[in-house]
């Protein structure tokens, strides 16, 4: 555009320059021509020359008259002679001379004329009047010169004509040139006019476009939903659109000319605004201008502040900088945002309350369930009639279903609140599925269904994962299959593909049931969906089980998919990706095979009377020695004075809860500092697991606790307690044996054992009761030997004894005797074992 | 016939008489005869002395009849007519050889043409285009170099006639 304009301008200017040049050239030329034309000297010259002939003829006549008239007037003749002479001078000077100089003949013709003139002058200038003889002589002279004069005149005419012709020709040429130039000029002017026309058209078009765009802009500004305010660099408002009137409450007419500071910028922000604008104008570095949307506060005419979203741009022109602000009233939006936040918070609170409620309900239901199920278990240990036994079984099964529901509700809550925790561990897959099948076999048998297990070869190995959750899912899937199949087989088929790091496992549970229509395939996984089916008695999806299973499966990184057709049975497949594990210890089998536990000293800490009594009865029934406490504080009292093998500690109790009691027990030096503590809770096991473990609990069990589980725990604990002592050879002993030789070691061990025996006997007999220092010394001595022999438990116990003896000067003998005796026994067994092998 | 014209005539006659008696130079130069179209009007003769007594105009110019710059001096024709106080539409100018040319009085300007009495300071003889020559300052303005003005540049002039 700009380059085009410059081209045009150059063309126009060049054209104008050329025209000026041509014009000046033409004008000078024409002026010269005009002068030449107007000073038409030649014609007059010709005439002057011809006059010579005329005057000579006149003179001739006058002379003839004079000669014929005896009384002639000499003066008249003199005048004629003078006139004739004057004409002769004409052809010798001025333009006539110039004309004649062009022709060589002229000089020859004029010379006799001049001679004649000279003769005539000498004759007429003689003193006295002219005589007849003078006249005669003059007549002869005139006659002689006449042909010359005539020829001269004719030559003059011819030369003049030729000159005139040449001049005319030159003039014609000049005219032609002028005409050509004129045509050129006209063409050029035409071209310029065309150019001008084009430029004019363009200008008109551009003007129209500009007008259109400015109209468009004006209407855009006017119709804009955002307030648009334009201000100059002093902050004075220049423009204020309709939306701005609505937003700020100012009329355009009253605000234009005022500054933004005076009007809609809140007072507290005026300084900042002022400085910001000054800084921008000085440094050209914007903080708000051109930085996109900014949220600020503005002031309405009525004086209230409101939030705005602001976008400022600036333009610079000849008149300085102008700021254009696009302002949106976002008070509505802010209010809505607040409402949304409130609504969300409310919803979250409600949701939390719901989860809380479910958790509490689960807890509240679990506590009485613990009582019911415990009592039922106890009832079944008594002698019952077949009918009673049947009833008990029904009650037991029902309470188990109820427990399942409670657990499911809790699982759903955990999944929804994201608190479902996974506890991965090494496990043997085959053992796991076999135990699941074992559990469900009776259920299948009851319905005369066969339960088949189909294992691929590759699955017989250890894996790393949350085995209890996998077990939960498998039980749910197989349980459902059994529930909804009337006849035929339920098969669990496990296949596996081993990847480089992980293995992809498929647990397919196939039944020969009625099948599920395709449109319900997804619905069975929804919460609380039970599908009406056929006779209406059985329905699939039964509450929460499948929904929970799928959610857990997904949390484990897998999924459950369904393939089913009406009449062709269903296959639910659990797909899981698990890490392989090298560990495959035989512990579970060993645990199962454990012999009935030896009688133990057990402390039950539980605030609920029923539950406490049930647990007490169960343990007593299993042959254990049981004491009880109703809260943590009471339990600490009992634990301070007597050693127990196992403590069952409820987590939630009044006065002092189980967590705190455990923490206290583990902190204090006491006979039960290392006693195995089993935490019991009516909450889900996730809720307190971490806290309980940190406090020092050894294991954790969710209520209700059943006789089987109780047996398992106790045998576990007693085995574990003895295993380190009896099972494994002591590494320190081995080293000692290597260093000292078996004989020497045996001597040391025997000496140590006898010393220990003496200490135990002294303590029991009370011979040292009055002498704590001696006791402390003895304990100290034995402690050093125990440490040397790697008997850390004994070392600990002796260390306690020593400290107590020194600090308090009084010894709770009972607390130590058993421990020392026991340690001594196991140490002896260990020594025997170790030395036997050496 | 105006009283002023009569006065001029009387004055002219007186001047003529004076010139004939007192000036030897005056006898060489042919006097200028002025007449009007009126039938009873006398022809008056203006001597060189009379003409010299009027306001003189002098200029230099080239002419197509002479060589180089020539200085002319004499009386403006317009001023002359005003001096004579004669009315008329045109001025008829006649030379010694009876060559005549007529010029509208309206064409007379204050300074051109003049009735030249001297060329290069000398009175002009008949042999040298005398006694009087009507000339224009041709070089001062191209408008004087026209065919008409050349025709009006009459030499050897000795008679003027103012006609209606």
PDB file of N, CA, C and O in Angstrom, chain A residues 238-268:
ATOM      1  N   UNK A 238     -12.035   9.344  27.306  1.00  0.00           N
ATOM      2  CA  UNK A 238     -12.404   9.863  25.996  1.00  0.00           C
ATOM      3  C   UNK A 238     -13.658   9.167  25.485  1.00  0.00           C
ATOM      4  O   UNK A 238     -14.509   9.772  24.887  1.00  0.00           O
ATOM      5  N   UNK A 239     -13.718   7.869  25.735  1.00  0.00           N
ATOM      6  CA  UNK A 239     -14.879   7.110  25.269  1.00  0.00           C
ATOM      7  C   UNK A 239     -15.405   6.231  26.398  1.00  0.00           C
ATOM      8  O   UNK A 239     -14.641   5.770  27.249  1.00  0.00           O
ATOM      9  N   UNK A 240     -16.717   5.961  26.321  1.00  0.00           N
ATOM     10  CA  UNK A 240     -17.379   5.229  27.403  1.00  0.00           C
ATOM     11  C   UNK A 240     -18.592   4.597  26.755  1.00  0.00           C
ATOM     12  O   UNK A 240     -19.534   5.301  26.375  1.00  0.00           O
ATOM     13  N   UNK A 241     -18.581   3.286  26.558  1.00  0.00           N
ATOM     14  CA  UNK A 241     -19.674   2.700  25.777  1.00  0.00           C
ATOM     15  C   UNK A 241     -20.884   2.372  26.657  1.00  0.00           C
ATOM     16  O   UNK A 241     -20.872   2.550  27.875  1.00  0.00           O
ATOM     17  N   UNK A 242     -21.924   1.855  25.981  1.00  0.00           N
ATOM     18  CA  UNK A 242     -23.206   1.624  26.663  1.00  0.00           C
ATOM     19  C   UNK A 242     -23.051   0.613  27.803  1.00  0.00           C
ATOM     20  O   UNK A 242     -23.609   0.796  28.886  1.00  0.00           O
ATOM     21  N   UNK A 243     -22.246  -0.448  27.500  1.00  0.00           N
ATOM     22  CA  UNK A 243     -22.060  -1.459  28.540  1.00  0.00           C
ATOM     23  C   UNK A 243     -21.359  -0.846  29.762  1.00  0.00           C
ATOM     24  O   UNK A 243     -21.667  -1.190  30.895  1.00  0.00           O
ATOM     25  N   UNK A 244     -20.450   0.077  29.485  1.00  0.00           N
ATOM     26  CA  UNK A 244     -19.751   0.742  30.589  1.00  0.00           C
ATOM     27  C   UNK A 244     -20.734   1.542  31.438  1.00  0.00           C
ATOM     28  O   UNK A 244     -20.619   1.582  32.666  1.00  0.00           O
ATOM     29  N   UNK A 245     -21.710   2.146  30.768  1.00  0.00           N
ATOM     30  CA  UNK A 245     -22.736   2.888  31.520  1.00  0.00           C
ATOM     31  C   UNK A 245     -23.462   1.952  32.477  1.00  0.00           C
ATOM     32  O   UNK A 245     -23.685   2.270  33.636  1.00  0.00           O
ATOM     33  N   UNK A 246     -23.806   0.751  31.962  1.00  0.00           N
ATOM     34  CA  UNK A 246     -24.508  -0.222  32.795  1.00  0.00           C
ATOM     35  C   UNK A 246     -23.633  -0.685  33.954  1.00  0.00           C
ATOM     36  O   UNK A 246     -24.103  -0.821  35.076  1.00  0.00           O
ATOM     37  N   UNK A 247     -22.358  -0.956  33.633  1.00  0.00           N
ATOM     38  CA  UNK A 247     -21.481  -1.536  34.635  1.00  0.00           C
ATOM     39  C   UNK A 247     -21.177  -0.528  35.752  1.00  0.00           C
ATOM     40  O   UNK A 247     -21.274  -0.850  36.929  1.00  0.00           O
ATOM     41  N   UNK A 248     -20.822   0.706  35.334  1.00  0.00           N
ATOM     42  CA  UNK A 248     -20.351   1.647  36.349  1.00  0.00           C
ATOM     43  C   UNK A 248     -21.437   2.586  36.877  1.00  0.00           C
ATOM     44  O   UNK A 248     -21.240   3.235  37.885  1.00  0.00           O
ATOM     45  N   UNK A 249     -22.543   2.662  36.139  1.00  0.00           N
ATOM     46  CA  UNK A 249     -23.613   3.536  36.592  1.00  0.00           C
ATOM     47  C   UNK A 249     -23.414   4.985  36.197  1.00  0.00           C
ATOM     48  O   UNK A 249     -24.220   5.843  36.563  1.00  0.00           O
ATOM     49  N   UNK A 250     -22.335   5.303  35.470  1.00  0.00           N
ATOM     50  CA  UNK A 250     -22.105   6.658  34.997  1.00  0.00           C
ATOM     51  C   UNK A 250     -22.707   6.801  33.614  1.00  0.00           C
ATOM     52  O   UNK A 250     -22.652   5.874  32.816  1.00  0.00           O
ATOM     53  N   UNK A 251     -23.228   7.988  33.306  1.00  0.00           N
ATOM     54  CA  UNK A 251     -23.667   8.271  31.930  1.00  0.00           C
ATOM     55  C   UNK A 251     -22.447   8.741  31.161  1.00  0.00           C
ATOM     56  O   UNK A 251     -21.561   9.397  31.728  1.00  0.00           O
ATOM     57  N   UNK A 252     -22.443   8.416  29.871  1.00  0.00           N
ATOM     58  CA  UNK A 252     -21.292   8.777  29.041  1.00  0.00           C
ATOM     59  C   UNK A 252     -21.037  10.285  29.110  1.00  0.00           C
ATOM     60  O   UNK A 252     -19.904  10.730  29.293  1.00  0.00           O
ATOM     61  N   UNK A 253     -22.129  11.043  29.001  1.00  0.00           N
ATOM     62  CA  UNK A 253     -22.004  12.500  28.944  1.00  0.00           C
ATOM     63  C   UNK A 253     -21.366  13.070  30.200  1.00  0.00           C
ATOM     64  O   UNK A 253     -20.630  14.048  30.153  1.00  0.00           O
ATOM     65  N   UNK A 254     -21.624  12.434  31.340  1.00  0.00           N
ATOM     66  CA  UNK A 254     -21.111  13.023  32.576  1.00  0.00           C
ATOM     67  C   UNK A 254     -19.705  12.547  32.933  1.00  0.00           C
ATOM     68  O   UNK A 254     -18.988  13.216  33.671  1.00  0.00           O
ATOM     69  N   UNK A 255     -19.296  11.412  32.345  1.00  0.00           N
ATOM     70  CA  UNK A 255     -17.969  10.890  32.731  1.00  0.00           C
ATOM     71  C   UNK A 255     -16.873  11.287  31.749  1.00  0.00           C
ATOM     72  O   UNK A 255     -15.708  11.412  32.123  1.00  0.00           O
ATOM     73  N   UNK A 256     -17.258  11.507  30.485  1.00  0.00           N
ATOM     74  CA  UNK A 256     -16.243  11.861  29.495  1.00  0.00           C
ATOM     75  C   UNK A 256     -15.619  13.194  29.903  1.00  0.00           C
ATOM     76  O   UNK A 256     -16.323  14.156  30.200  1.00  0.00           O
ATOM     77  N   UNK A 257     -14.293  13.228  29.936  1.00  0.00           N
ATOM     78  CA  UNK A 257     -13.608  14.452  30.355  1.00  0.00           C
ATOM     79  C   UNK A 257     -13.100  14.332  31.780  1.00  0.00           C
ATOM     80  O   UNK A 257     -12.155  15.004  32.154  1.00  0.00           O
ATOM     81  N   UNK A 258     -13.711  13.448  32.566  1.00  0.00           N
ATOM     82  CA  UNK A 258     -13.183  13.206  33.915  1.00  0.00           C
ATOM     83  C   UNK A 258     -12.110  12.130  33.819  1.00  0.00           C
ATOM     84  O   UNK A 258     -12.004  11.421  32.829  1.00  0.00           O
ATOM     85  N   UNK A 259     -11.335  11.971  34.886  1.00  0.00           N
ATOM     86  CA  UNK A 259     -10.302  10.944  34.818  1.00  0.00           C
ATOM     87  C   UNK A 259     -10.819   9.663  35.454  1.00  0.00           C
ATOM     88  O   UNK A 259     -11.783   9.679  36.226  1.00  0.00           O
ATOM     89  N   UNK A 260     -10.145   8.569  35.127  1.00  0.00           N
ATOM     90  CA  UNK A 260     -10.512   7.278  35.689  1.00  0.00           C
ATOM     91  C   UNK A 260     -10.328   7.306  37.201  1.00  0.00           C
ATOM     92  O   UNK A 260     -11.090   6.708  37.934  1.00  0.00           O
ATOM     93  N   UNK A 261      -9.286   8.013  37.636  1.00  0.00           N
ATOM     94  CA  UNK A 261      -9.014   8.082  39.065  1.00  0.00           C
ATOM     95  C   UNK A 261     -10.152   8.738  39.832  1.00  0.00           C
ATOM     96  O   UNK A 261     -10.498   8.330  40.924  1.00  0.00           O
ATOM     97  N   UNK A 262     -10.730   9.770  39.185  1.00  0.00           N
ATOM     98  CA  UNK A 262     -11.804  10.484  39.881  1.00  0.00           C
ATOM     99  C   UNK A 262     -13.072   9.657  39.948  1.00  0.00           C
ATOM    100  O   UNK A 262     -13.950   9.909  40.762  1.00  0.00           O
ATOM    101  N   UNK A 263     -13.191   8.705  39.018  1.00  0.00           N
ATOM    102  CA  UNK A 263     -14.490   8.071  38.856  1.00  0.00           C
ATOM    103  C   UNK A 263     -14.558   6.633  39.339  1.00  0.00           C
ATOM    104  O   UNK A 263     -15.091   6.377  40.412  1.00  0.00           O
ATOM    105  N   UNK A 264     -13.981   5.703  38.562  1.00  0.00           N
ATOM    106  CA  UNK A 264     -14.285   4.314  38.896  1.00  0.00           C
ATOM    107  C   UNK A 264     -13.124   3.500  39.477  1.00  0.00           C
ATOM    108  O   UNK A 264     -13.212   2.302  39.577  1.00  0.00           O
ATOM    109  N   UNK A 265     -12.039   4.167  39.825  1.00  0.00           N
ATOM    110  CA  UNK A 265     -10.975   3.417  40.487  1.00  0.00           C
ATOM    111  C   UNK A 265     -11.119   3.638  41.989  1.00  0.00           C
ATOM    112  O   UNK A 265     -11.211   4.782  42.447  1.00  0.00           O
ATOM    113  N   UNK A 266     -11.196   2.550  42.770  1.00  0.00           N
ATOM    114  CA  UNK A 266     -11.410   2.715  44.206  1.00  0.00           C
ATOM    115  C   UNK A 266     -10.288   3.560  44.814  1.00  0.00           C
ATOM    116  O   UNK A 266      -9.148   3.482  44.371  1.00  0.00           O
ATOM    117  N   UNK A 267     -10.657   4.312  45.831  1.00  0.00           N
ATOM    118  CA  UNK A 267      -9.742   5.293  46.400  1.00  0.00           C
ATOM    119  C   UNK A 267      -8.417   4.676  46.834  1.00  0.00           C
ATOM    120  O   UNK A 267      -7.352   5.193  46.558  1.00  0.00           O
ATOM    121  N   UNK A 268      -8.539   3.477  47.438  1.00  0.00           N
ATOM    122  CA  UNK A 268      -7.318   2.855  47.967  1.00  0.00           C
ATOM    123  C   UNK A 268      -6.368   2.405  46.863  1.00  0.00           C
ATOM    124  O   UNK A 268      -5.212   2.092  47.105  1.00  0.00           O
TER     125      UNK A 268
END
